Short mmCIF file of C-alpha atoms in Angstrom, two decimals:
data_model
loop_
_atom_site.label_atom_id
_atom_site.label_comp_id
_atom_site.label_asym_id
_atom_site.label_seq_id
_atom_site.Cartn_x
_atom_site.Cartn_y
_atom_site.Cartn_z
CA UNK A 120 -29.63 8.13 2.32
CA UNK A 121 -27.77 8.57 5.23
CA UNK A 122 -25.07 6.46 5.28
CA UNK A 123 -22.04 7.66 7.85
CA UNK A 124 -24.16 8.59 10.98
CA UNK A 125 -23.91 10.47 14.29
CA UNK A 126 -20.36 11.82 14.37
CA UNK A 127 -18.33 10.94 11.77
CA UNK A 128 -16.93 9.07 8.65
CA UNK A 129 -13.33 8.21 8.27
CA UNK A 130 -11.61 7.86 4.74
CA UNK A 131 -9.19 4.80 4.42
CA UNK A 132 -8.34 5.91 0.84
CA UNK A 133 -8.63 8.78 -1.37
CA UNK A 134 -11.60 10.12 -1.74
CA UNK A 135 -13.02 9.76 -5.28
CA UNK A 136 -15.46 12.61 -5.95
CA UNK A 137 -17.35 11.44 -9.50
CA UNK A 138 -20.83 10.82 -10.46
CA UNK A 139 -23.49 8.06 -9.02
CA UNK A 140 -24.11 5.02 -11.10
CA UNK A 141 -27.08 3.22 -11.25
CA UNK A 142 -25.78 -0.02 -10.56
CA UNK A 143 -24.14 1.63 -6.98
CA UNK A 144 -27.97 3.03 -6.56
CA UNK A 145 -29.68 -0.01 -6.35
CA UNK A 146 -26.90 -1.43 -3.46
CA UNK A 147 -27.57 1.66 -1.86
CA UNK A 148 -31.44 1.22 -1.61
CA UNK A 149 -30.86 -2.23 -0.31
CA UNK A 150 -28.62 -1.34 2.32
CA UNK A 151 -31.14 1.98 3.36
CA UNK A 152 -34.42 -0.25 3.72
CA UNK A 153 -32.14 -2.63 6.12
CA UNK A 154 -29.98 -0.42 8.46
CA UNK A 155 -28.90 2.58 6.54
CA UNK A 156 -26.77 4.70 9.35
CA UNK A 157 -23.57 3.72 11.18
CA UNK A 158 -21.93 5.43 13.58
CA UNK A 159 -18.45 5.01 11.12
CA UNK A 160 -18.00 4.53 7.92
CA UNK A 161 -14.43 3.54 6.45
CA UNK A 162 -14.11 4.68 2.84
CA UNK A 163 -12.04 1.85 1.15
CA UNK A 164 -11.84 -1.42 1.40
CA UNK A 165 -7.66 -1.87 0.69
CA UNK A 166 -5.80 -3.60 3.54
CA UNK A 167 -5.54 -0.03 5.07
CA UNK A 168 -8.99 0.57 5.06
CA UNK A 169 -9.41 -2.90 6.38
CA UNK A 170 -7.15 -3.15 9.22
CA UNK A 171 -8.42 -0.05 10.37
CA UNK A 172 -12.10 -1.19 10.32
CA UNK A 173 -11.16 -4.09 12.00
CA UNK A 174 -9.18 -2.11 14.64
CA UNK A 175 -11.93 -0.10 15.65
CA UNK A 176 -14.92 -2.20 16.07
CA UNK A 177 -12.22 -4.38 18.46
CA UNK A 178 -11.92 -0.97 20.75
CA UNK A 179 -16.00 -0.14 19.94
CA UNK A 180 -17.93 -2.64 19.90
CA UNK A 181 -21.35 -1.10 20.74
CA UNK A 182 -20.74 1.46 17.46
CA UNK A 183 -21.95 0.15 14.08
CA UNK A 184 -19.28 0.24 11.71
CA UNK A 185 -19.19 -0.18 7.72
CA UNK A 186 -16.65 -0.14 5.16
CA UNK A 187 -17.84 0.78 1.56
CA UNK A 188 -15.78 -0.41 -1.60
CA UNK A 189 -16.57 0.25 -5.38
CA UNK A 190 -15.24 -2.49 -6.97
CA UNK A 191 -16.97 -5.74 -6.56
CA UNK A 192 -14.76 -7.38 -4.17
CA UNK A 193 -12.37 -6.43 -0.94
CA UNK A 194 -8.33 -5.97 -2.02
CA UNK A 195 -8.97 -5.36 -6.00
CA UNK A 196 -5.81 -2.74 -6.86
CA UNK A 197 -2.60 -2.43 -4.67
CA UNK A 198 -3.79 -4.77 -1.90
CA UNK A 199 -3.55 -7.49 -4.49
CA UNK A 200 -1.09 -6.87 -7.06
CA UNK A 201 1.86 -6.22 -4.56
CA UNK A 202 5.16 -8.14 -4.40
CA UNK A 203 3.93 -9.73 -1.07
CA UNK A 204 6.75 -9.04 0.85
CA UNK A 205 6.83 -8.55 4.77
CA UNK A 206 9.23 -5.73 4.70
CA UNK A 207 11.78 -5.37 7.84
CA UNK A 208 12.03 -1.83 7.92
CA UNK A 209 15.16 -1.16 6.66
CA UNK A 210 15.17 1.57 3.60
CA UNK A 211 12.79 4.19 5.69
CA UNK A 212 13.67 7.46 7.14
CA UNK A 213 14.36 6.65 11.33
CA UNK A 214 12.19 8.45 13.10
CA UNK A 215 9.70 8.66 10.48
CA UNK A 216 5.99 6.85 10.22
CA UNK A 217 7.34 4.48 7.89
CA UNK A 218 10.09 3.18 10.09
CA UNK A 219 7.98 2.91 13.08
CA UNK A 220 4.74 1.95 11.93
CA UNK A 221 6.46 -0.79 9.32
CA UNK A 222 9.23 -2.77 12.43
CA UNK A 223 5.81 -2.78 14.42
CA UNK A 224 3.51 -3.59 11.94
CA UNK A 225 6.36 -6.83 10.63
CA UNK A 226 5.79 -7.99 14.28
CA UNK A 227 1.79 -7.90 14.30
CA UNK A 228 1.45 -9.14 10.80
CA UNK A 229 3.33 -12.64 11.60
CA UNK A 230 1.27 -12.69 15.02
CA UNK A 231 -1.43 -12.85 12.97
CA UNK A 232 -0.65 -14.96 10.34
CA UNK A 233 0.37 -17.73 13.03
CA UNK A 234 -3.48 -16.82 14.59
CA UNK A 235 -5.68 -17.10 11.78
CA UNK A 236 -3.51 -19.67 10.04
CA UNK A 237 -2.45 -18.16 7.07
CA UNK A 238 0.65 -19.34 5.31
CA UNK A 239 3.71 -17.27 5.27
CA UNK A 240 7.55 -18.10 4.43
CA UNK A 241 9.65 -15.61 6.91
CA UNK A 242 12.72 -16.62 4.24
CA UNK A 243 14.57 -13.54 4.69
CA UNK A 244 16.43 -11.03 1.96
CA UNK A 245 19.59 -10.14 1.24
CA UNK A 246 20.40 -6.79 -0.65
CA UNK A 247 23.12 -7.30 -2.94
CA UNK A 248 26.11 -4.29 -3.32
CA UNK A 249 27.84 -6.36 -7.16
CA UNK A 250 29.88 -3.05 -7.25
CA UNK A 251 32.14 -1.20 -5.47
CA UNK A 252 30.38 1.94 -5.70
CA UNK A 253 27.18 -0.09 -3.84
CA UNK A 254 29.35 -0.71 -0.82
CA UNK A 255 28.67 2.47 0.94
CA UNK A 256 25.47 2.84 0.40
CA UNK A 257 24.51 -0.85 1.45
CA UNK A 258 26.76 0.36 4.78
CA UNK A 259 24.08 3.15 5.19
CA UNK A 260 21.08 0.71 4.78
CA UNK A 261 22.86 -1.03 7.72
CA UNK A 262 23.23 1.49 10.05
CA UNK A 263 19.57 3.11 9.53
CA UNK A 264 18.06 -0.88 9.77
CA UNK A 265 19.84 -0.76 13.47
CA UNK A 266 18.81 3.40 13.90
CA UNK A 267 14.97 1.56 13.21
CA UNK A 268 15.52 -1.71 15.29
CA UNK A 269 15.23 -4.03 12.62
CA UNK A 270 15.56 -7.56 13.70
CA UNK A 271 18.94 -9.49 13.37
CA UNK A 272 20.81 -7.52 10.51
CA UNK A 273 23.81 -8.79 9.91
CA UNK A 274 26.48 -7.58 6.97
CA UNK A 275 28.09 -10.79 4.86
CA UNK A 276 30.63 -11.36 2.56
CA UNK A 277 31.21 -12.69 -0.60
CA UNK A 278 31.86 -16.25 0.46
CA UNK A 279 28.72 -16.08 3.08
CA UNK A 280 26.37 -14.75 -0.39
CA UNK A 281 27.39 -18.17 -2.04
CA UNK A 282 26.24 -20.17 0.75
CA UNK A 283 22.98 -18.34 1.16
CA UNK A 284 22.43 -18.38 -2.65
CA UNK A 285 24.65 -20.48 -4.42
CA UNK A 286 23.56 -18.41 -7.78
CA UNK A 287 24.00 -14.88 -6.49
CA UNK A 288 27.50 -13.40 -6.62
CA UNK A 289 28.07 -9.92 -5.08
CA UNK A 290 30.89 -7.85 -3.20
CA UNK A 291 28.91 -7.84 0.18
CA UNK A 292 25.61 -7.78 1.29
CA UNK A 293 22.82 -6.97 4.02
CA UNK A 294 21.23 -10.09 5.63
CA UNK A 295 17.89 -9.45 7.06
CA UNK A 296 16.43 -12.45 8.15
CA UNK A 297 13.60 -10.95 9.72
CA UNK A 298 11.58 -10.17 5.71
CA UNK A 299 9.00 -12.45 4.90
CA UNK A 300 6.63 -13.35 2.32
CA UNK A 301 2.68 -13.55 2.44
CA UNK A 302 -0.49 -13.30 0.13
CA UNK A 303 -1.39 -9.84 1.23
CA UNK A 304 -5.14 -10.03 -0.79
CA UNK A 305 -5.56 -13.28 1.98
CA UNK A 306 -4.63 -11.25 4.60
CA UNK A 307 -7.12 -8.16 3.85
CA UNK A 308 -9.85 -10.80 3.17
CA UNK A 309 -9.20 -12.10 6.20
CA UNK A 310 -9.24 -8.73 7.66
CA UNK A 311 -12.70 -8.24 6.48
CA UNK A 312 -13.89 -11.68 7.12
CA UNK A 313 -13.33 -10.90 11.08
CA UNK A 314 -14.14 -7.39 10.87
CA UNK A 315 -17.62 -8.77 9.66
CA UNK A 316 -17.90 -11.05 12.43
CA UNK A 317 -17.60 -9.03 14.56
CA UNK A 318 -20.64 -7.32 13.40
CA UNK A 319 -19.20 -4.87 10.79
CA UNK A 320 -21.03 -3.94 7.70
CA UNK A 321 -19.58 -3.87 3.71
CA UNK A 322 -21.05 -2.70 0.80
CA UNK A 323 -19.38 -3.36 -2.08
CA UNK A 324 -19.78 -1.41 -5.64
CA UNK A 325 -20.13 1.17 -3.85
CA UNK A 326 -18.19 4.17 -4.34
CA UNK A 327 -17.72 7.19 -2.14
CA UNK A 328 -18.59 9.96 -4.67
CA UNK A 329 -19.62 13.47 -1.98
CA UNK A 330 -19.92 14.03 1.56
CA UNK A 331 -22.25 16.45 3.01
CA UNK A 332 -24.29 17.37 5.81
CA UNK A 333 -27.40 16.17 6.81
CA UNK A 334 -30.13 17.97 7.94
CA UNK A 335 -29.92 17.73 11.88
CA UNK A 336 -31.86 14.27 13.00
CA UNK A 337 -35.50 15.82 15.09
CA UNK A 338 -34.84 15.15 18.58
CA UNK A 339 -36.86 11.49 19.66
CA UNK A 340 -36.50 9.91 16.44
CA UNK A 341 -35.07 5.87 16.20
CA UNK A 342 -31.39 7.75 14.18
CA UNK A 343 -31.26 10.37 16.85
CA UNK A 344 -28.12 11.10 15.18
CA UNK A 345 -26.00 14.47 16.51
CA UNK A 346 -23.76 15.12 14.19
CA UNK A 347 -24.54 13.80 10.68
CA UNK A 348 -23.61 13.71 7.28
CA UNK A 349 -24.53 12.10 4.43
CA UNK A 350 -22.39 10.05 2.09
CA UNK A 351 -23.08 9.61 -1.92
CA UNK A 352 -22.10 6.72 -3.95
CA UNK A 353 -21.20 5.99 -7.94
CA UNK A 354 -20.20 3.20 -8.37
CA UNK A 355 20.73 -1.89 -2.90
CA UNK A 356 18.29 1.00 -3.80
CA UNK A 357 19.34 4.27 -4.78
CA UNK A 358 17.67 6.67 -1.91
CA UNK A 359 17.15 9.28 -4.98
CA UNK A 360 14.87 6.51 -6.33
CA UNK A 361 13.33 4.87 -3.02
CA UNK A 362 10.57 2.21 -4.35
CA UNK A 363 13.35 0.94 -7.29
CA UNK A 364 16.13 -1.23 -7.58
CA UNK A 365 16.30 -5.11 -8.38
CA UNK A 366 14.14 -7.82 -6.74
CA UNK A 367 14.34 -11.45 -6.84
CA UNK A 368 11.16 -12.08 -5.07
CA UNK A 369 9.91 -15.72 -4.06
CA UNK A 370 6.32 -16.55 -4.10
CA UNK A 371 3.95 -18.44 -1.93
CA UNK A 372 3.25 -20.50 -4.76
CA UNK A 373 6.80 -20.93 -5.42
CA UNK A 374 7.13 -18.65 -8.35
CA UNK A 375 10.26 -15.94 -8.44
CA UNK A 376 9.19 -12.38 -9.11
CA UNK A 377 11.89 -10.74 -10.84
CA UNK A 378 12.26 -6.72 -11.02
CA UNK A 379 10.76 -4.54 -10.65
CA UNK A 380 10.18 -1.35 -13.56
CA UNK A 381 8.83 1.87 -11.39
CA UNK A 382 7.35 3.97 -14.70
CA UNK A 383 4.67 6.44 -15.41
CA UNK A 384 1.15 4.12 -15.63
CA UNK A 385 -1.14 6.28 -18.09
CA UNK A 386 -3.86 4.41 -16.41
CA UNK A 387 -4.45 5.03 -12.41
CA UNK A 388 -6.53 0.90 -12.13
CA UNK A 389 -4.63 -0.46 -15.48
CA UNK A 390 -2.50 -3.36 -14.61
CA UNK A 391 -1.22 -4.34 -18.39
CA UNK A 392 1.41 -2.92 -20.39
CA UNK A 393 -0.88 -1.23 -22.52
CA UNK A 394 -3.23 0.09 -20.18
CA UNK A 395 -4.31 3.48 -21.04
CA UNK A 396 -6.89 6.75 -19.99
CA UNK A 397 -6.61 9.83 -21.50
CA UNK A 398 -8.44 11.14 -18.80
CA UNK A 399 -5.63 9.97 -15.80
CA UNK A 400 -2.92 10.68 -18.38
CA UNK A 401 -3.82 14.29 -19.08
CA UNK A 402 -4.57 14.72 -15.13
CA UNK A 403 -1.51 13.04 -14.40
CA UNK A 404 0.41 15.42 -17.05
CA UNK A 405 -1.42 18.51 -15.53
CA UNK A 406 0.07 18.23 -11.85
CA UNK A 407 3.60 20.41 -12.30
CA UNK A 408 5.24 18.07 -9.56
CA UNK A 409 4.93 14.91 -12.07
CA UNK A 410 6.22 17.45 -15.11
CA UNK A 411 9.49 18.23 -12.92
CA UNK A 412 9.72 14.53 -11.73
CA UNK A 413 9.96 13.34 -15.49
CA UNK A 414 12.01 16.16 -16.48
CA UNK A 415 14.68 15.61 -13.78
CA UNK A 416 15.13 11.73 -14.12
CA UNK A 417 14.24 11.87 -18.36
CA UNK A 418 17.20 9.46 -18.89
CA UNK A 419 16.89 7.13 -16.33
CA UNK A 420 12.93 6.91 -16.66
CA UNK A 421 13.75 6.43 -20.74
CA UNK A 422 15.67 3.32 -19.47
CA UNK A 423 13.09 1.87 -17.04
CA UNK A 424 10.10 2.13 -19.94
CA UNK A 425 12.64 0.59 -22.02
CA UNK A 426 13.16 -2.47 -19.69
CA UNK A 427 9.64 -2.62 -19.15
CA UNK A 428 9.10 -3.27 -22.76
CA UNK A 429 11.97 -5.57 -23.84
CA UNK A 430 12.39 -8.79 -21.26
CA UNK A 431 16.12 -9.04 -22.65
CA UNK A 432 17.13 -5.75 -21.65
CA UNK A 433 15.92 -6.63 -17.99
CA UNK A 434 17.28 -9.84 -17.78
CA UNK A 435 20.82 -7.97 -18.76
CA UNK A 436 19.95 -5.94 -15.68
CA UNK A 437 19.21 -9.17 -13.43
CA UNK A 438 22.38 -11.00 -14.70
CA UNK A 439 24.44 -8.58 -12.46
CA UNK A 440 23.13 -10.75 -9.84
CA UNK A 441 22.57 -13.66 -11.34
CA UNK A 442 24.71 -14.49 -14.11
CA UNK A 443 23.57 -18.26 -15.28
CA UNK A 444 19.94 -17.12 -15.79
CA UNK A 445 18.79 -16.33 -19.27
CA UNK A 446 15.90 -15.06 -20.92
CA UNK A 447 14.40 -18.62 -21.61
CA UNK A 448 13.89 -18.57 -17.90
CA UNK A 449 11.66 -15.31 -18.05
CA UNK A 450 8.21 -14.90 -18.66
CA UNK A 451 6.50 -11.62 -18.78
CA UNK A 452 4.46 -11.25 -15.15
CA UNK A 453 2.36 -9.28 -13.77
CA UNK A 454 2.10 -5.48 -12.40
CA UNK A 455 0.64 -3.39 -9.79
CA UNK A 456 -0.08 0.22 -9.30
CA UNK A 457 1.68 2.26 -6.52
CA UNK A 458 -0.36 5.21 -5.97
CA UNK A 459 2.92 7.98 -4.74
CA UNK A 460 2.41 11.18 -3.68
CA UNK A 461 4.52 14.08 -5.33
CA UNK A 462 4.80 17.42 -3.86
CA UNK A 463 4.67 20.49 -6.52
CA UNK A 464 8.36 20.33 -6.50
CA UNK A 465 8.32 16.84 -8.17
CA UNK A 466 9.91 15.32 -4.96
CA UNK A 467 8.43 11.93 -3.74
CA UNK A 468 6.45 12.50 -0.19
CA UNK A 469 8.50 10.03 1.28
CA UNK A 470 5.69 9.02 4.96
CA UNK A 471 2.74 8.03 4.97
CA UNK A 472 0.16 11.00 5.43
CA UNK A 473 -2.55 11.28 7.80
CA UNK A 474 -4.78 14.23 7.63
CA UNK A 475 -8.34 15.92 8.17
CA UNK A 476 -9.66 18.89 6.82
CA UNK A 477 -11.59 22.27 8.29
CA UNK A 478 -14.93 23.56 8.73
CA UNK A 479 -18.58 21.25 8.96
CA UNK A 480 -17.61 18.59 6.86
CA UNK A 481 -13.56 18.36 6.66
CA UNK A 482 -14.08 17.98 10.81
CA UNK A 483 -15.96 14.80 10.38
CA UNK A 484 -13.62 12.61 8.03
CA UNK A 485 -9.55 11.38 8.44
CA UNK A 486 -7.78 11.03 5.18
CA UNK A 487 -5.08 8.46 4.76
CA UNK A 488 -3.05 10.32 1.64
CA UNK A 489 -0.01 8.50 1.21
CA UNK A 490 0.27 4.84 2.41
CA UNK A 491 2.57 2.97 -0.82
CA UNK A 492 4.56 0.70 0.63
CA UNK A 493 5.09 -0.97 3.53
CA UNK A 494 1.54 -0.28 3.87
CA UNK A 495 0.24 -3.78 3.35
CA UNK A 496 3.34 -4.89 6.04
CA UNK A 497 2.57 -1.63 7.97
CA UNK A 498 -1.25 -2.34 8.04
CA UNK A 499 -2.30 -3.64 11.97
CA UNK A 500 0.02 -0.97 13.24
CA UNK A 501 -1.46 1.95 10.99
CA UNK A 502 -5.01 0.75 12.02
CA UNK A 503 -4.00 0.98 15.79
CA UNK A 504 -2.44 4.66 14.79
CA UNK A 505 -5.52 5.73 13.10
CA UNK A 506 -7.96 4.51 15.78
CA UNK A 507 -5.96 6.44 18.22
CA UNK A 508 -6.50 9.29 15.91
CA UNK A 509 -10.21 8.79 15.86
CA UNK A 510 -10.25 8.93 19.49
CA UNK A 511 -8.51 11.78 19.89
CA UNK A 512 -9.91 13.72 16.94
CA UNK A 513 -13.35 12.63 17.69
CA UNK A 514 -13.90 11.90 21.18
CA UNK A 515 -15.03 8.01 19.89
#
């Protein structure tokens, strides 16, 4: 069942290591009798996973590619239940992955809505300082949006708030024109739509469960593969807290998103408030990084759960910004799960993370760790960063 074929197989996503299902089986044996060896194989089919697909059957076009995804359709978990915003590039480290990859990937991503004609708003956001404490802060946003060449920042006053939003009052705030909105699940389909016309193979319900080696491919035969393995399946912010602080979010369908809460989900795929697995929860609990995380913010993290439970106590929250709206103008919405990485010190890993491992098999696959957000906005330019990494790494 080989399934990743002469040189290597790239992971767009974590690599989930669990049992085979029968139901992934029976995909399996379809794809094997048809063409059951690629050259590539993306693990993942997220926007990530997508774009970088996508990215590298553009450069490598004689290669067979295929991206394999275990739920039953492309863009299931945080490719579609995001805020779908096109972030600017503002809160992010300069310098860092984040910074660079997201002002680049802002660019591509309207290029390519404008291409394929999918409908975007580019309505801009402004981030609100309502006290006087804020002010500095939303000065530092400023100055590292111009450090990471964000587009047209501008800082506005009280008066110029008013005439932007005539319901938002606030001390000052950062104008960045430049952030957008989009249906990010439209834009991975999309992603995968082209990716398959341009000859690329997915298999759905299937999920990546082990990697191994083959045994080597006898010299004449049709796979004549020379380095293969062999793929299973189964089936204004605070910067202590960097993915919090309040949204007012616009929608494509002309909806407001208000929020958000960032608390502990005691289920890693459960998207209602009840959601829960005692398996992620106790594996979630075991990792001393979360433990000192909880421990260290055990007030604030109280409060957030406590918002996320009772709509009045958010809208309380929102009215900072917005005083005239009330909780008859609030209905519970949806949520989405941002997979973070923690280091054992219960700090956030604030980049993305790209990374391969050592010996036979770690050689043969790139991990992508840590893309949360901007990775939907970051996505073209993360695919071009990763296909540069294949071609280095691997001599594509």
């Amino acid at each position: 069942m080989i399934l990743s074929g002469s040189r290597k197989a790239i992971s767009a996503a974590s690599l989930l290591m669990r049992s085979e299902s029968r139901r992934a089986d029976s995909i399996v044996n379809t794809v094997r009798r048809s063409h059951s060896s690629y050259d590539v194989a993306v693990v993942g089919g997220g926007i990530v996973g997508l774009a970088t697909a996508r990215e590298l059957i553009l450069r490598h076009p004689s290669l067979s590619f295929v991206v394999l995804e275990k739920e039953k359709e492309l863009a299931v978990h945080q490719s579609g239940h995001n805020s779908g915003v096109i972030h600017s590039g503002i809160y992010y480290t300069p310098g860092s992955l984040k910074a660079r990859l997201c002002v680049r990937g802002a660019t591509l991503a309207y290029q390519y809505c404008e291409r394929k004609g999918i409908p975007y708003q580019r309505c801009g956001k402004l981030i609100v300082a309502v006290e006087q404490e804020e002010i500095p802060r939303l000065k530092a946003l400023y100055e590292r949006g111009l450090q990471n060449n964000v587009r047209e920042l501008r800082i506005i006053d009280a008066k110029e708030i008013r005439e932007r939003e005539p319901y938002c009052r606030g001390l000052m705030a950062l104008d960045s024109p430049y952030t957008g909105i989009v249906d990010w699940r439209l834009v991975a389909h999309t992603y995968g739509k082209e990716f398959q016309e341009l000859g690329g193979a997915v298999i759905i319900e299937f999920e990546a469960a082990d990697i191994r080696m083959a045994s080597e491919s006898p010299e004449g035969t049709a796979d004549g593969m020379k380095y293969p393995i062999l793929i299973k399946s189964s089936k204004v912010p605070d910067p202590r807290f960097p993915f919090l602080g309040v949204h007012f979010t616009p929608r494509m369908d002309g909806s407001v998103w208000l929020g958000p809460n960032a608390v502990l989900a005691f289920k890693r795929e459960g998207y209602r408030l009840y959601d829960f697995n005692m398996r992620d929860f106790a594996d979630a609990l075991s990792f001393r990084g979360l433990r000192k995380l909880v421990y260290r913010n055990l007030v604030y993290g109280v409060g957030e759960m406590y918002r996320g439970i009772f709509i009045s106590a958010q809208v309380k929250l929102l009215q900072k910004y917005i005083p005239e709206l009330s909780i008859n103008d609030v209905l519970r919405g949806p949520a989405g799960v941002r997979a973070q990485a923690l280091d054992r010190d219960g700090n956030l890993v604030d980049d993305f993370v790209f990374d391969g491992g050592v010996g036979a098999i770690g050689s043969r696959v790139l991990h992508v760790r840590n893309a949360p957000s901007p990775a939907a906005t970051s996505s073209l330019a993360i695919g071009e960063m990763i296909a540069d990494e294949v071609e280095s790494r691997f001599q594509l």
